Coordinates of C-alpha atoms in Angstrom, one line a residue:
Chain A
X1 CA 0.0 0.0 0.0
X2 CA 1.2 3.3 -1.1
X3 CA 1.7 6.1 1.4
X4 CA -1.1 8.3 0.0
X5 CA -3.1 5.6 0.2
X6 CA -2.2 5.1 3.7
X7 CA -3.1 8.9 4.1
X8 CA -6.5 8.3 1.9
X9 CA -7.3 5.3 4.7
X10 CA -7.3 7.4 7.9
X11 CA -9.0 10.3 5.7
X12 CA -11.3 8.0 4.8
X13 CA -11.5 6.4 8.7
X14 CA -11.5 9.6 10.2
X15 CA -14.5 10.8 8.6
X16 CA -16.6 7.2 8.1
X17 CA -16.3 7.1 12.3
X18 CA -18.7 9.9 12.6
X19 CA -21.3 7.4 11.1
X20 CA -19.8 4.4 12.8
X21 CA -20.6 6.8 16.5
X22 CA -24.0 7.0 15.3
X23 CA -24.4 3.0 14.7
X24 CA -23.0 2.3 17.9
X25 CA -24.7 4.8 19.4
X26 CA -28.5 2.8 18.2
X27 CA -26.8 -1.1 17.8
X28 CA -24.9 -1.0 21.0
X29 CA -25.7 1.5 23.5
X30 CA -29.7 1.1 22.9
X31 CA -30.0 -2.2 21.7
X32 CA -32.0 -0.9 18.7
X33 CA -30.6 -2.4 15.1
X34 CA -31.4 1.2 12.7
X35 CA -30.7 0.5 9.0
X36 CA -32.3 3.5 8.3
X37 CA -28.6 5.3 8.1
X38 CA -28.1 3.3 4.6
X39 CA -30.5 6.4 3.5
X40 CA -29.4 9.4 6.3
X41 CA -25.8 9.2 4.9
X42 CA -26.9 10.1 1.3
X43 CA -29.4 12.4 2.6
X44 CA -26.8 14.4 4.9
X45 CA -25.0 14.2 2.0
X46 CA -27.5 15.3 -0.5
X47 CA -28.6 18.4 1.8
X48 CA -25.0 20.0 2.0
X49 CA -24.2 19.6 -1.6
X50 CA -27.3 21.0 -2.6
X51 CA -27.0 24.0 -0.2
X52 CA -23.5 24.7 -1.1
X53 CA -24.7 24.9 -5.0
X54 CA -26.9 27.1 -3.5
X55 CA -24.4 29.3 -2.2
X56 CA -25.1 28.5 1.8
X57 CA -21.9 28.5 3.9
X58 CA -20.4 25.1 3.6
X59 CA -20.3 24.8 7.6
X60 CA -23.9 25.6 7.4
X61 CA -24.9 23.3 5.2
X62 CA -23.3 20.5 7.5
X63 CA -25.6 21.7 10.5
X64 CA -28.7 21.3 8.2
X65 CA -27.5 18.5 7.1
X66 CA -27.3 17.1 10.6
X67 CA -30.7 18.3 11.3
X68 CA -32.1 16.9 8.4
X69 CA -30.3 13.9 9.8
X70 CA -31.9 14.0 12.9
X71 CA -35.4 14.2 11.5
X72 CA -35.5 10.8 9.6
X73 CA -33.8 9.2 12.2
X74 CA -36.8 10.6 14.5
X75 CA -39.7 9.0 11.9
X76 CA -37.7 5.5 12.2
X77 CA -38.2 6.0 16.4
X78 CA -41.9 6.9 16.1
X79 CA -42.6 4.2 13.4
X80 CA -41.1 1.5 15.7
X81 CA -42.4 3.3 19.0
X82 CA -45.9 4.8 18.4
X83 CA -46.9 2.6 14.9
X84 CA -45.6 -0.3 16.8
X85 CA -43.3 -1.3 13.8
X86 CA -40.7 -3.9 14.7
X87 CA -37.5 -1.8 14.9
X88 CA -35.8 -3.5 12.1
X89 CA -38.5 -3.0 9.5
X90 CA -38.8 0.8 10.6
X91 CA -35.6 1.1 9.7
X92 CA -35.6 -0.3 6.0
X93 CA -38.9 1.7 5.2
X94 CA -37.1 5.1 6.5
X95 CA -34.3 3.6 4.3
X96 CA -36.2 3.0 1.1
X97 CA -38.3 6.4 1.7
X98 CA -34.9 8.4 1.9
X99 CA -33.9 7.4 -2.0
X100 CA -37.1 8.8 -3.1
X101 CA -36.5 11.8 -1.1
X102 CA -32.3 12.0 -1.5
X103 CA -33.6 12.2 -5.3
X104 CA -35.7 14.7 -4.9
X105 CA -33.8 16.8 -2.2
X106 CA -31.0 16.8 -5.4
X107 CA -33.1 17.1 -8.6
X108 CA -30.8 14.7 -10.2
X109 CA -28.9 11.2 -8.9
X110 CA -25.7 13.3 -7.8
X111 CA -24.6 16.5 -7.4
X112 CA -21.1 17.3 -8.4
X113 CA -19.0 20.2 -6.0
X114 CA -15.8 20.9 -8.3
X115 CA -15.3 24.2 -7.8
X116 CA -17.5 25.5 -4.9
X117 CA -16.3 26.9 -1.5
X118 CA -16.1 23.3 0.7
X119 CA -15.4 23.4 4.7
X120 CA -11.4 23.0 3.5
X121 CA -11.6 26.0 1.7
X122 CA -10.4 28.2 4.0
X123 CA -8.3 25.6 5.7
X124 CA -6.5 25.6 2.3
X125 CA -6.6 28.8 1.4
X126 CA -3.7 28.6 4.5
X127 CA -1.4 26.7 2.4
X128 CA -2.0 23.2 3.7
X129 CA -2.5 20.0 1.5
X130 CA -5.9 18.9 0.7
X131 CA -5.2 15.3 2.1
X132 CA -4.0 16.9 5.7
X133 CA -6.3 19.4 6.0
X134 CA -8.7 17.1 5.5
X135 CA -7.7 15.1 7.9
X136 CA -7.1 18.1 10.5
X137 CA -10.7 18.5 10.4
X138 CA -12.3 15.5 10.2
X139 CA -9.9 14.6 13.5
X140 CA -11.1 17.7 15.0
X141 CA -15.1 16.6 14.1
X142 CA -14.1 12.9 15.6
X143 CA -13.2 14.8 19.1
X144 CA -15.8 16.8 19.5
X145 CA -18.6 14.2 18.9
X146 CA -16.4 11.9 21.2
X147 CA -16.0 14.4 23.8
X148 CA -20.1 15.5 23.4
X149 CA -21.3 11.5 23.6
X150 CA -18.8 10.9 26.6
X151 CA -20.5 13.6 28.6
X152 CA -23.6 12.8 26.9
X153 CA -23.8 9.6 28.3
X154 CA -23.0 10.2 31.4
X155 CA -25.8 12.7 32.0
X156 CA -29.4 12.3 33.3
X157 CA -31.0 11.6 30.0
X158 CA -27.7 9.7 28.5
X159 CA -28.0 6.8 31.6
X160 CA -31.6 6.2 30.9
X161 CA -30.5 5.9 27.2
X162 CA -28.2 3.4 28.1
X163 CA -30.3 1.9 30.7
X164 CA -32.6 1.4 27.9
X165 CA -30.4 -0.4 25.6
X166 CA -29.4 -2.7 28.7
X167 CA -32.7 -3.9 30.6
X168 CA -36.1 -1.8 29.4
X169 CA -38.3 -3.5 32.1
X170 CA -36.0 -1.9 34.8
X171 CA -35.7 1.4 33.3
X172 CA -39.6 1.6 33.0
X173 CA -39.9 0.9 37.0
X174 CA -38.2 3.8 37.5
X175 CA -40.0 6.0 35.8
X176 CA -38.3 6.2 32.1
X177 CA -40.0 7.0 29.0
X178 CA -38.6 4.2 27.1
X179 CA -40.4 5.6 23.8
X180 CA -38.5 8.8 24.5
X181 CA -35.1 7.5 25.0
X182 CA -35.5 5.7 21.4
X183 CA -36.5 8.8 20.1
X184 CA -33.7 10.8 21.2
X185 CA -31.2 7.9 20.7
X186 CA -31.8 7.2 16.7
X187 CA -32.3 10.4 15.7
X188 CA -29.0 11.3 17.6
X189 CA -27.3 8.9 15.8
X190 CA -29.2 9.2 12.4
X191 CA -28.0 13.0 13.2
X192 CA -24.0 12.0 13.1
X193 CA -24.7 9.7 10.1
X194 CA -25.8 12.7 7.8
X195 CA -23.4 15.0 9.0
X196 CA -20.4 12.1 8.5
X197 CA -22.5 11.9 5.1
X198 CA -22.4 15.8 4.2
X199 CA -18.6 15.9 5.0
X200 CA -18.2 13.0 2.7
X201 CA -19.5 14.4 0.1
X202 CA -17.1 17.7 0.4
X203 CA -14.3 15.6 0.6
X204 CA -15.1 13.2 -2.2
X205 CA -16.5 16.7 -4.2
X206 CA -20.0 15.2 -5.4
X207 CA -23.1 13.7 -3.2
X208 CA -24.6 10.6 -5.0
X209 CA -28.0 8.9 -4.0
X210 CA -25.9 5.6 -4.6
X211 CA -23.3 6.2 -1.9
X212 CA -25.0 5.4 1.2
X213 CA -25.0 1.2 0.2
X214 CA -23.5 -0.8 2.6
X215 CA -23.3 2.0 5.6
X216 CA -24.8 0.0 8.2
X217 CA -22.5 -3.1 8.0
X218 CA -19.2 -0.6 7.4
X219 CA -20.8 0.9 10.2
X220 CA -20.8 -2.4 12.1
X221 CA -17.5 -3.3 11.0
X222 CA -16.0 -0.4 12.5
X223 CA -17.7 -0.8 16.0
X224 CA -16.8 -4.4 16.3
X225 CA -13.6 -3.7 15.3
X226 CA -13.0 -1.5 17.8
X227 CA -14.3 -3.6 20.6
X228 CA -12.0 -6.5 19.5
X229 CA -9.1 -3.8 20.0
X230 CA -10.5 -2.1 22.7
X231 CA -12.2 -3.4 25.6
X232 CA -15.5 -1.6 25.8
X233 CA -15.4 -1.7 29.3
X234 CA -16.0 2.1 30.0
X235 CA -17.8 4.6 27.5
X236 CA -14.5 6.9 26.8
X237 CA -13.2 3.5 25.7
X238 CA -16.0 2.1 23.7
X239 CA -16.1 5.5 21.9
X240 CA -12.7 6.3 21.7
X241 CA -12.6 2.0 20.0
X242 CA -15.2 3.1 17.6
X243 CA -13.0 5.8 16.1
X244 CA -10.0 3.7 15.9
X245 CA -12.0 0.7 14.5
X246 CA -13.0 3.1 11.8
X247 CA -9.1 3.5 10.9
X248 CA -8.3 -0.1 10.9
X249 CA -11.6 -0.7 8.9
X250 CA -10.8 1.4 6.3
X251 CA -7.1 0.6 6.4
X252 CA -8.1 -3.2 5.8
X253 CA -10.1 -2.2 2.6
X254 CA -7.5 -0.4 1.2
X255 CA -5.2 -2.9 2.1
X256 CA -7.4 -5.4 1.0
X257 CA -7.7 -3.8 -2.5
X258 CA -4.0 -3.0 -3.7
X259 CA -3.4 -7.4 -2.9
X260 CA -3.2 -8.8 -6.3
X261 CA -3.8 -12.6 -6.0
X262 CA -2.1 -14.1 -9.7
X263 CA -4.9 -13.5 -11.9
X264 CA -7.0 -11.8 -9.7
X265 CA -7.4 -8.4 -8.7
X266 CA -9.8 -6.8 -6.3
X267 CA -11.7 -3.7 -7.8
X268 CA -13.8 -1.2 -5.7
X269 CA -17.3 -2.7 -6.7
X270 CA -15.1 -5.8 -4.0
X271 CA -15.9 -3.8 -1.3
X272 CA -19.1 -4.9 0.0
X273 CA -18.1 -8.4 0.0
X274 CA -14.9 -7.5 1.4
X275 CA -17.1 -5.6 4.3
X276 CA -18.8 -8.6 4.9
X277 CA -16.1 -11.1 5.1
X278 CA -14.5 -8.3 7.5
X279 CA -17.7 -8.1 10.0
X280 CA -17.7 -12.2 10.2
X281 CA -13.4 -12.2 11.0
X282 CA -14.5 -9.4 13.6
X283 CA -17.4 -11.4 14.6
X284 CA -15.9 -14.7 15.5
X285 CA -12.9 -13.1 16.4
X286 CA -13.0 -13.4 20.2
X287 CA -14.4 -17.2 19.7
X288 CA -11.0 -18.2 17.8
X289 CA -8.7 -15.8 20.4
X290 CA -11.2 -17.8 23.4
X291 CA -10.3 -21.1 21.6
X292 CA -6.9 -20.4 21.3
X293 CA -6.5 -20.1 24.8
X294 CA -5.9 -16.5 25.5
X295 CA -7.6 -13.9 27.9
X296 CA -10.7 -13.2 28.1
Chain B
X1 CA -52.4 -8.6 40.7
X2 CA -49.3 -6.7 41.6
X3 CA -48.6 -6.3 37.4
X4 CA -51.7 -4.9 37.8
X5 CA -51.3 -2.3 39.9
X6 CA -47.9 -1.6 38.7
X7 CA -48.8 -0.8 35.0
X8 CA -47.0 -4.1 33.4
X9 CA -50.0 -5.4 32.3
X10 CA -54.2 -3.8 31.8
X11 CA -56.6 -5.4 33.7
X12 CA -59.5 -7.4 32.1
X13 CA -62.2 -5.4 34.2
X14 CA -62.6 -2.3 37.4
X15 CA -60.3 0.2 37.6
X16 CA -57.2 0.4 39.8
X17 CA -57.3 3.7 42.2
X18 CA -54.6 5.2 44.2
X19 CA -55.1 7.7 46.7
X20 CA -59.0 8.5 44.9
X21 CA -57.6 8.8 41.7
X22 CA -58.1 6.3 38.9
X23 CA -54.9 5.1 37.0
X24 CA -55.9 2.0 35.1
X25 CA -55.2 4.1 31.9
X26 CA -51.7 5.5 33.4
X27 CA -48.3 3.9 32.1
X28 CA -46.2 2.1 33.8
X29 CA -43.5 4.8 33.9
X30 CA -45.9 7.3 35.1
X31 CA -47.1 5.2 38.1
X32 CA -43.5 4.9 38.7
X33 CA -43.4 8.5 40.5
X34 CA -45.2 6.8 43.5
X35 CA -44.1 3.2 42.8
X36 CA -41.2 1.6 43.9
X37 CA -40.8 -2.1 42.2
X38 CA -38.9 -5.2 42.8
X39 CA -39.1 -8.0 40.6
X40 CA -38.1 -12.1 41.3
X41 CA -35.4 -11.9 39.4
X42 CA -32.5 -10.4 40.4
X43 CA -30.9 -9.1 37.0
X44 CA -34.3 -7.4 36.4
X45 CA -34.0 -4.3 38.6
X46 CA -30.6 -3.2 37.6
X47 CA -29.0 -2.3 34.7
X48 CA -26.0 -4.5 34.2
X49 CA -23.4 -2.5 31.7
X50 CA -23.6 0.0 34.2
X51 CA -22.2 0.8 37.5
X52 CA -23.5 1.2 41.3
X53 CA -23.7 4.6 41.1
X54 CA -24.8 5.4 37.6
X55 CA -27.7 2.5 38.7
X56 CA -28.4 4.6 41.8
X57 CA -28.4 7.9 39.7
X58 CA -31.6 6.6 37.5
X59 CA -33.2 5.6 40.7
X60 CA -32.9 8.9 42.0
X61 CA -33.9 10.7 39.4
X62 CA -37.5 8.8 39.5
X63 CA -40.6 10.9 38.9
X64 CA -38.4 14.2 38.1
X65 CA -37.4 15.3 34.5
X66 CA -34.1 14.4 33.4
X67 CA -32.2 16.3 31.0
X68 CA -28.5 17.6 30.6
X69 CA -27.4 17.5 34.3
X70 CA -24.9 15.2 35.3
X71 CA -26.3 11.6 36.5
X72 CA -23.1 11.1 39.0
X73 CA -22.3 14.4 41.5
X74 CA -19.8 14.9 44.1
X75 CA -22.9 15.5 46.0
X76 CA -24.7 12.6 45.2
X77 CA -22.2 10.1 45.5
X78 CA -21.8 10.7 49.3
X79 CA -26.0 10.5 49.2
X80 CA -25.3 6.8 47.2
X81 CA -22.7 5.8 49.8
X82 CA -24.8 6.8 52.8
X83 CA -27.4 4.8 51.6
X84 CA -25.2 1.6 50.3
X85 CA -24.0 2.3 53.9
X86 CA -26.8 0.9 55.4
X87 CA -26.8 -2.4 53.6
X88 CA -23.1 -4.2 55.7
X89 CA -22.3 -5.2 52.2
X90 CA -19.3 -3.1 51.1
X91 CA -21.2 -1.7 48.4
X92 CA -20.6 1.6 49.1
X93 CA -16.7 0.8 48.5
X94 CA -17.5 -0.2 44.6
X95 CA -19.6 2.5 43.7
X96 CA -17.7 2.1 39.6
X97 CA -18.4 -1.8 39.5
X98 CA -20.3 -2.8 36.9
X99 CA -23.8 -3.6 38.6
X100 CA -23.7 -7.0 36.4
X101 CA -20.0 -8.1 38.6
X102 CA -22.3 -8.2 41.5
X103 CA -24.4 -11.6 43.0
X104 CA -27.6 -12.0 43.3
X105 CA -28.6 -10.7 46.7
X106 CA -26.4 -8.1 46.0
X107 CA -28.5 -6.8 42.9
X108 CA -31.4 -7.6 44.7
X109 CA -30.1 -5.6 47.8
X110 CA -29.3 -3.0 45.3
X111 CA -32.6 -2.7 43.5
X112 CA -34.9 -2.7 47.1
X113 CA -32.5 0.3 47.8
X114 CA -33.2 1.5 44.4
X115 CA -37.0 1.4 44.7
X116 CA -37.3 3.0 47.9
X117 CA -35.5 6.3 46.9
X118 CA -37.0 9.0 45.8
X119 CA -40.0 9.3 48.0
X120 CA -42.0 6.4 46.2
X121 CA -45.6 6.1 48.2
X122 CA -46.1 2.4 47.9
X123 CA -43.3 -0.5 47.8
X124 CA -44.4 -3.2 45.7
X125 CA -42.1 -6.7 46.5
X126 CA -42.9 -9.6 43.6
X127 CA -41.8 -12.7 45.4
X128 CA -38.2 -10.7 45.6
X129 CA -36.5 -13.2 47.6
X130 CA -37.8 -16.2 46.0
X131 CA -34.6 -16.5 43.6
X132 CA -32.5 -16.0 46.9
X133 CA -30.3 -18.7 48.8
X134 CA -32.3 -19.1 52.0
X135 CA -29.2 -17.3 54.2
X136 CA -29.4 -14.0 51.6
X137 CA -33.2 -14.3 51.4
X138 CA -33.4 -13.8 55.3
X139 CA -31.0 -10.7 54.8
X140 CA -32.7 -9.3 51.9
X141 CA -36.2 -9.9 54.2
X142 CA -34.8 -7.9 57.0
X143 CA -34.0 -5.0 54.7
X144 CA -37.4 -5.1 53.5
X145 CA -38.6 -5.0 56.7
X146 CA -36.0 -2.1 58.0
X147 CA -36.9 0.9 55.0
X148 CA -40.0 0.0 54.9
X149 CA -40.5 0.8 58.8
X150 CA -38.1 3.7 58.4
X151 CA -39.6 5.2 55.5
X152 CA -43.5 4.4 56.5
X153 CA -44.1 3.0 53.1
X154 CA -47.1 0.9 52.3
X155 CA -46.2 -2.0 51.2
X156 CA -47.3 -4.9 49.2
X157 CA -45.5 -8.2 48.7
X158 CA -45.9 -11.5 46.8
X159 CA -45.1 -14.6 48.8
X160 CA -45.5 -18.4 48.6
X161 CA -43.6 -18.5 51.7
X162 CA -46.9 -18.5 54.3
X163 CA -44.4 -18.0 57.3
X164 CA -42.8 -14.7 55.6
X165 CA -46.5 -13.7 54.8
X166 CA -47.0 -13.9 58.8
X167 CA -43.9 -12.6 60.2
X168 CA -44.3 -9.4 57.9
X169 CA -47.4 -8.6 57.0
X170 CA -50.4 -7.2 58.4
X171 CA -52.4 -7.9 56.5
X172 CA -53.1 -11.1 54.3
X173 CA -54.5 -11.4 51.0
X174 CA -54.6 -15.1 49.5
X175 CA -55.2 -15.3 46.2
X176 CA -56.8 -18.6 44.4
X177 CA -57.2 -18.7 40.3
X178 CA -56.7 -15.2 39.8
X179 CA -59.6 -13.9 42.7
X180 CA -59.3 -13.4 46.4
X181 CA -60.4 -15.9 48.5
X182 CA -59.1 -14.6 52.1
X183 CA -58.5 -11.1 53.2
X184 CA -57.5 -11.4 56.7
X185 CA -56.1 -8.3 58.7
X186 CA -56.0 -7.1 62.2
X187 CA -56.5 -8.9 65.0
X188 CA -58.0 -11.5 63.4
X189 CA -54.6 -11.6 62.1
X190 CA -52.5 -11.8 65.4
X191 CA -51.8 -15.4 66.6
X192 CA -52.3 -17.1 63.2
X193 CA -50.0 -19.9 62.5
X194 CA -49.5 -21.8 58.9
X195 CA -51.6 -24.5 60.0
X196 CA -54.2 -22.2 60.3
X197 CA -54.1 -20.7 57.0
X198 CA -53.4 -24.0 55.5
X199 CA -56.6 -25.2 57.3
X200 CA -58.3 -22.3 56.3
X201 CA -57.3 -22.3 52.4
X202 CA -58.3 -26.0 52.2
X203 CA -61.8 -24.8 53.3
X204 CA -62.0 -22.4 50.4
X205 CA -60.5 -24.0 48.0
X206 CA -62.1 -27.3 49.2
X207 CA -65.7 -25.6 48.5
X208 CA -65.1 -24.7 45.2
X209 CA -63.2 -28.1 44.0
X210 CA -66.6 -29.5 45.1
X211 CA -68.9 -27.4 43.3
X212 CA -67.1 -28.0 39.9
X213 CA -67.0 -31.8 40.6
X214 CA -70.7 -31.7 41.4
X215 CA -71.3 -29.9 38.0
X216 CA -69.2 -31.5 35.8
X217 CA -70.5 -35.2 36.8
X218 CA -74.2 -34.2 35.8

């Protein structure tokens, strides 16, 4: 691997864990299994490229974006908690609704940004690289959603949240609105998805309707990835492990694609089934490392 | 019964009242402002990924908004730790353990402590030491028995152990096939032994067995 792909990986890790937060945030913390962010990464996506074409302030547009976020995440919640729609089906319809509306929000299947004022824009205008300034800031995003979802969670409303995730029938004794932690807790996450969605698109310099495939599992990938490194004893660890499984996710697909096998060489339409042959290794992981005879 | 008053599950017919006011409608984590609970199983009353004190710090927080305020203060903490205090079980020394590291009596120590903070009106026990080895049971018992006297709570408890149903209660409620068949309280109460209620459930129960036998064979 090539050292601006090596560069391109953490980029690429750096600004994919903003989404992988928000899946842990619904999959592990609340026990609650969202696909919906398959469609809330497009559509953070599609909102900031279309605002910036629009001539909105590119760090503007990532705020809506994350509002925007924030909203379909909230219609999953209320079609699981007040339509009674079982949480994984909530999710795919939210999903499937979002293309319609991604397309719509866009006018056209992508949106192309060469040439308008992005969020590195004026980090460039400095005279740094693209590839470090990206990275600058999307470090500097990754820290403040850490930091926010550390103290977050350790707050009133953040304990119920997790107290929800871990045993609902003890959280309703004392007193929780269960319906209103899920509420709070997938659009929260739905929330970081679009905005790790609208700063995709500045960096890659076009929004697609296409790109949010396989979110969820690279998503997935990142937050068991992360556990198997670090132990997700404590929640600075479990999020600060999220962030660093997005890394070594993204470092293994990149690694994973510039392997030439004889005859064969991977190509980027790989990467799904690369994803998924990644989430099983991460999976059963701790079985072999238990069968093997190490700790834990 | 007791799901029944405590919001798990809606009644078939009549209303439940509390204090005059009817809440048969009223969900369960609305009830929960005057309701303390504490289930048969152990590992139902806490939440295991997280700690004493963050446990404690829901507890507290029963029947008041929560939003952005810390769960965990300097100033709470002591509260926690006067109150784990009171248990003898070193608890108050492992406020940042992981409420699932601790055994069963523990948790269920835990949880009774849990449901009688924050003022709750009425202490509702479902067969909470049933799960219990019969040495913790007895401690878990005498709790009971100790906040519920110190805090004047009202308390109702599910038992099929008819000798902690006489040492505690004052009151006795027997319940056969989902309706009650013996309400005894008061004086009538005092001096009653196991045999007696044995004698006296056999009677009840005796009557009906007959009825249905006598119907059944025409």
């Amino acid at each position: 691997m090539s050292y601006f792909a090596f560069l391109g990986a953490i980029e690429h890790g750096l600004v994919f864990s903003l989404m992988a937060i928000g899946v842990f945030l619904t999959f592990r913390a609340l026990d609650f299994p969202d696909l919906s962010v398959d469609g809330s990464l497009p559509l953070g996506a599609a909102v900031s490229a279309l605002l910036i074409t629009k001539g909105v302030d590119p760090y503007l547009s990532v705020a809506a974006a994350t509002l925007a976020g924030f909203g379909a995440g909230a219609i999953t919640a209320l079609l699981n908690t007040k339509l009674k729609i079982l949480n994984l089906l909530a999710g795919i319809l939210t999903m499937i609704g979002l293309y319609s509306i991604n397309l719509r929000v866009m006018g056209m299947p992508n949106i192309p940004l060469l040439g308008y004022e992005t969020v590195f824009t004026p980090i460039e205008a400095m005279g740094i690289s693209p590839q470090v300034a990206a990275i600058g800031l999307f470090a500097v995003f990754a820290l403040v959603i850490c930091v926010f979802l550390v103290w977050f969670f350790h707050t009133d409303i953040g304990l119920a949240l997790r107290a929800t995730g871990d045993n609902m029938k003890m959280v309703k004794a004392q007193g929780v609105n269960t319906d209103r932690m899920i509420f709070f807790g997938v659009a929260l996450s739905n929330g970081f998805v679009a905005m790790s969605g609208a700063l995709v698109a500045q960096s890659l310099g076009f929004a697609d309707v296409n790109m949010g495939i396989g979110t969820v599992v690279a998503g997935l990938a990142s937050v068991i990835v992360g556990e198997a490194v670090l132990s997700s004893s404590t929640v600075l660890k479990a999020v600060i492990g999220v962030v660093i499984g997005s890394m070594i996710y993204r470092l293994a697909v990149a690694f994973a694609l510039s392997v030439e096998l004889g005859p064969i060489k991977l190509s980027p339409g790989d990467l799904n089934l690369i994803t998924a042959i990644i989430v099983v290794i991460a999976l059963t992981f701790p079985g072999i490392r238990k069968k093997l005879g190490g700790a834990k | 019964m007791l799901s029944v008053v405590a919001g798990f599950q809606s009644p078939d017919g009549g209303s439940v009242l509390f204090d005059g006011n009817d809440i048969t409608k009223m969900p369960e984590y609305k009830r929960a402002e005057f309701i303390g609970v504490v289930f048969q199983d152990p590992l139902s009353g806490t939440a295991k990924s997280l700690s004493i004190e963050e446990n404690m710090a829901i507890a507290a927080k029963r029947g008041s908004k929560r939003w952005f305020r810390m769960g965990v203060t300097a100033k709470r903490r002591a509260f926690f730790k006067g109150h784990l205090e009171q248990l003898g079980l070193g608890l108050e020394k492992r406020l940042k353990t992981n409420a699932g590291l601790l055994s069963g009596g523990q948790r269920q120590s835990l949880t009774l402590l849990m449901a009688a903070m924050a003022n709750p009106q009425i202490l509702l026990l479902d067969e909470h030491t049933a799960a219990l080895d019969p040495r913790t049971a007895g401690l878990v018992m005498g709790l009971t028995d100790k906040i519920i006297k110190d805090l004047g709570l009202t308390a109702m408890m599910v038992t099929h152990n008819m000798k902690q149903a006489l040492d505690y209660g004052n009151r006795i409620i027997m319940m056969h096939e989902g309706s009650v068949i013996l309400d005894i309280k008061g004086k009538e109460k005092e001096g009653l032994t196991i045999p007696d209620l044995l004698d006296m459930f056999e009677k009840v129960r005796g009557e009906g067995l007959v009825d249905d036998k006598l119907l059944l064979s025409k």
